Amino acid sequence: MKRRITAVVAAILVCCAVYLLMPYAPMPDAKEIAQVQVFCVYIGDTAVDITDKVDTDAVRELLPQVRARRFPNRWHGMRESGEYLYEIQVLYGGKELCLNIGGENYVYEVSDPAPRIHYLSEREGVPDKLIALCEDAMEQ
């Protein structure tokens, strides 16, 4: 009897660990993305809205492919000044989500009073594709 209980507990722990380690899609359905805004941020300075320059349809197609780690990290604030990053703010299912890409790639819910960041998975190079779209817009 103890073996069965131990086996069940072990199976539950393994399932929980696998669940936490498997990446998830913060925005799995492109149809639910109501709004996309893209900003270029030079740390220590103001953000520049580049939404009009970026192909938002291409961004909208890539967003469901984004995968993030389920296990969150605490908000760590802005990085050192002197670095560029791109911020993609999305209204998805009534929630405002923010993807920061370029350097550290992560997503968080804007309306959360103590946001927890979820680092993006580099699988399939989706963050790199998003960065390339933003950089192309900046060159125009």
One Martini backbone bead per residue (centre of mass of N, CA, C, O) as a GRO file, in nm:
protein
  140
    1MET     BB    1   0.057   0.063  -0.020
    2LYS     BB    2   0.303   0.255   0.000
    3ARG     BB    3   0.388   0.228  -0.296
    4ARG     BB    4   0.139   0.359  -0.422
    5ILE     BB    5   0.159   0.631  -0.284
    6THR     BB    6   0.443   0.696  -0.382
    7ALA     BB    7   0.375   0.679  -0.686
    8VAL     BB    8   0.161   0.901  -0.690
    9VAL     BB    9   0.334   1.131  -0.577
   10ALA     BB   10   0.553   1.114  -0.793
   11ALA     BB   11   0.368   1.168  -1.036
   12ILE     BB   12   0.273   1.447  -0.945
   13LEU     BB   13   0.553   1.580  -0.932
   14VAL     BB   14   0.628   1.533  -1.227
   15CYS     BB   15   0.390   1.687  -1.353
   16CYS     BB   16   0.454   1.960  -1.222
   17ALA     BB   17   0.740   1.992  -1.337
   18VAL     BB   18   0.663   1.978  -1.634
   19TYR     BB   19   0.468   2.216  -1.635
   20LEU     BB   20   0.682   2.434  -1.537
   21LEU     BB   21   0.895   2.368  -1.783
   22MET     BB   22   0.685   2.430  -1.985
   23PRO     BB   23   0.606   2.622  -2.226
   24TYR     BB   24   0.403   2.907  -2.301
   25ALA     BB   25   0.130   3.094  -2.439
   26PRO     BB   26   0.031   3.415  -2.381
   27MET     BB   27  -0.082   3.433  -2.709
   28PRO     BB   28  -0.252   3.188  -2.878
   29ASP     BB   29  -0.461   3.407  -3.018
   30ALA     BB   30  -0.480   3.637  -3.271
   31LYS     BB   31  -0.788   3.723  -3.248
   32GLU     BB   32  -0.743   3.848  -2.937
   33ILE     BB   33  -0.583   4.079  -3.061
   34ALA     BB   34  -0.661   4.419  -3.031
   35GLN     BB   35  -0.365   4.547  -2.965
   36VAL     BB   36  -0.069   4.717  -3.109
   37GLN     BB   37   0.238   4.829  -2.958
   38VAL     BB   38   0.547   5.002  -3.048
   39PHE     BB   39   0.868   5.040  -2.882
   40CYS     BB   40   1.151   5.245  -2.844
   41VAL     BB   41   1.410   5.196  -2.598
   42TYR     BB   42   1.621   5.412  -2.422
   43ILE     BB   43   1.781   5.375  -2.160
   44GLY     BB   44   1.703   5.668  -1.972
   45ASP     BB   45   1.469   5.728  -2.166
   46THR     BB   46   1.243   5.764  -2.393
   47ALA     BB   47   0.980   5.655  -2.574
   48VAL     BB   48   0.928   5.534  -2.910
   49ASP     BB   49   0.679   5.536  -3.139
   50ILE     BB   50   0.667   5.257  -3.400
   51THR     BB   51   0.391   5.148  -3.506
   52ASP     BB   52   0.374   5.281  -3.799
   53LYS     BB   53   0.646   5.121  -3.904
   54VAL     BB   54   0.529   4.858  -3.824
   55ASP     BB   55   0.429   4.532  -3.895
   56THR     BB   56   0.154   4.437  -3.721
   57ASP     BB   57   0.070   4.179  -3.868
   58ALA     BB   58   0.338   4.027  -3.822
   59VAL     BB   59   0.331   4.046  -3.518
   60ARG     BB   60   0.056   3.905  -3.479
   61GLU     BB   61   0.160   3.630  -3.603
   62LEU     BB   62   0.402   3.584  -3.389
   63LEU     BB   63   0.281   3.589  -3.096
   64PRO     BB   64   0.167   3.285  -3.080
   65GLN     BB   65   0.482   3.173  -3.088
   66VAL     BB   66   0.529   3.261  -2.818
   67ARG     BB   67   0.742   3.157  -2.547
   68ALA     BB   68   0.711   3.089  -2.194
   69ARG     BB   69   0.789   3.068  -1.882
   70ARG     BB   70   0.610   2.970  -1.608
   71PHE     BB   71   0.830   3.046  -1.422
   72PRO     BB   72   0.858   3.312  -1.231
   73ASN     BB   73   0.984   3.636  -1.186
   74ARG     BB   74   1.081   3.901  -1.049
   75TRP     BB   75   1.084   4.219  -1.061
   76HIS     BB   76   1.385   4.414  -1.182
   77GLY     BB   77   1.364   4.626  -1.375
   78MET     BB   78   1.570   4.814  -1.528
   79ARG     BB   79   1.828   4.846  -1.711
   80GLU     BB   80   2.089   4.961  -1.818
   81SER     BB   81   2.214   5.215  -1.958
   82GLY     BB   82   2.256   5.211  -2.322
   83GLU     BB   83   2.005   5.039  -2.413
   84TYR     BB   84   1.819   4.865  -2.633
   85LEU     BB   85   1.460   4.830  -2.671
   86TYR     BB   86   1.162   4.646  -2.715
   87GLU     BB   87   0.810   4.728  -2.693
   88ILE     BB   88   0.521   4.516  -2.663
   89GLN     BB   89   0.188   4.614  -2.663
   90VAL     BB   90  -0.096   4.416  -2.550
   91LEU     BB   91  -0.435   4.340  -2.616
   92TYR     BB   92  -0.544   4.046  -2.430
   93GLY     BB   93  -0.829   3.948  -2.311
   94GLY     BB   94  -0.824   4.233  -2.129
   95LYS     BB   95  -0.513   4.230  -2.127
   96GLU     BB   96  -0.202   4.383  -2.048
   97LEU     BB   97   0.076   4.317  -2.241
   98CYS     BB   98   0.443   4.282  -2.212
   99LEU     BB   99   0.713   4.292  -2.443
  100ASN     BB  100   1.057   4.234  -2.403
  101ILE     BB  101   1.309   4.311  -2.646
  102GLY     BB  102   1.630   4.293  -2.620
  103GLY     BB  103   1.819   4.095  -2.464
  104GLU     BB  104   1.595   4.067  -2.249
  105ASN     BB  105   1.332   3.827  -2.269
  106TYR     BB  106   0.994   3.932  -2.182
  107VAL     BB  107   0.687   3.886  -1.990
  108TYR     BB  108   0.401   4.095  -1.880
  109GLU     BB  109   0.161   4.224  -1.667
  110VAL     BB  110   0.068   4.547  -1.634
  111SER     BB  111  -0.180   4.536  -1.412
  112ASP     BB  112   0.015   4.425  -1.222
  113PRO     BB  113   0.136   4.540  -0.922
  114ALA     BB  114   0.343   4.269  -0.918
  115PRO     BB  115   0.524   4.184  -1.153
  116ARG     BB  116   0.583   3.891  -1.339
  117ILE     BB  117   0.831   3.745  -1.507
  118HIS     BB  118   0.860   3.586  -1.838
  119TYR     BB  119   1.071   3.417  -1.999
  120LEU     BB  120   1.173   3.364  -2.311
  121SER     BB  121   1.182   3.149  -2.559
  122GLU     BB  122   1.415   3.061  -2.827
  123ARG     BB  123   1.227   2.913  -2.990
  124GLU     BB  124   1.241   2.959  -3.333
  125GLY     BB  125   1.329   3.273  -3.314
  126VAL     BB  126   1.102   3.483  -3.241
  127PRO     BB  127   1.244   3.723  -3.103
  128ASP     BB  128   1.427   3.779  -3.351
  129LYS     BB  129   1.195   3.847  -3.547
  130LEU     BB  130   1.087   4.087  -3.387
  131ILE     BB  131   1.346   4.252  -3.389
  132ALA     BB  132   1.371   4.274  -3.697
  133LEU     BB  133   1.111   4.435  -3.738
  134CYS     BB  134   1.200   4.677  -3.563
  135GLU     BB  135   1.467   4.746  -3.711
  136ASP     BB  136   1.340   4.800  -3.985
  137ALA     BB  137   1.170   5.041  -3.884
  138MET     BB  138   1.417   5.218  -3.790
  139GLU     BB  139   1.546   5.246  -4.089
  140GLN     BB  140   1.303   5.424  -4.218
   0.00000   0.00000   0.00000
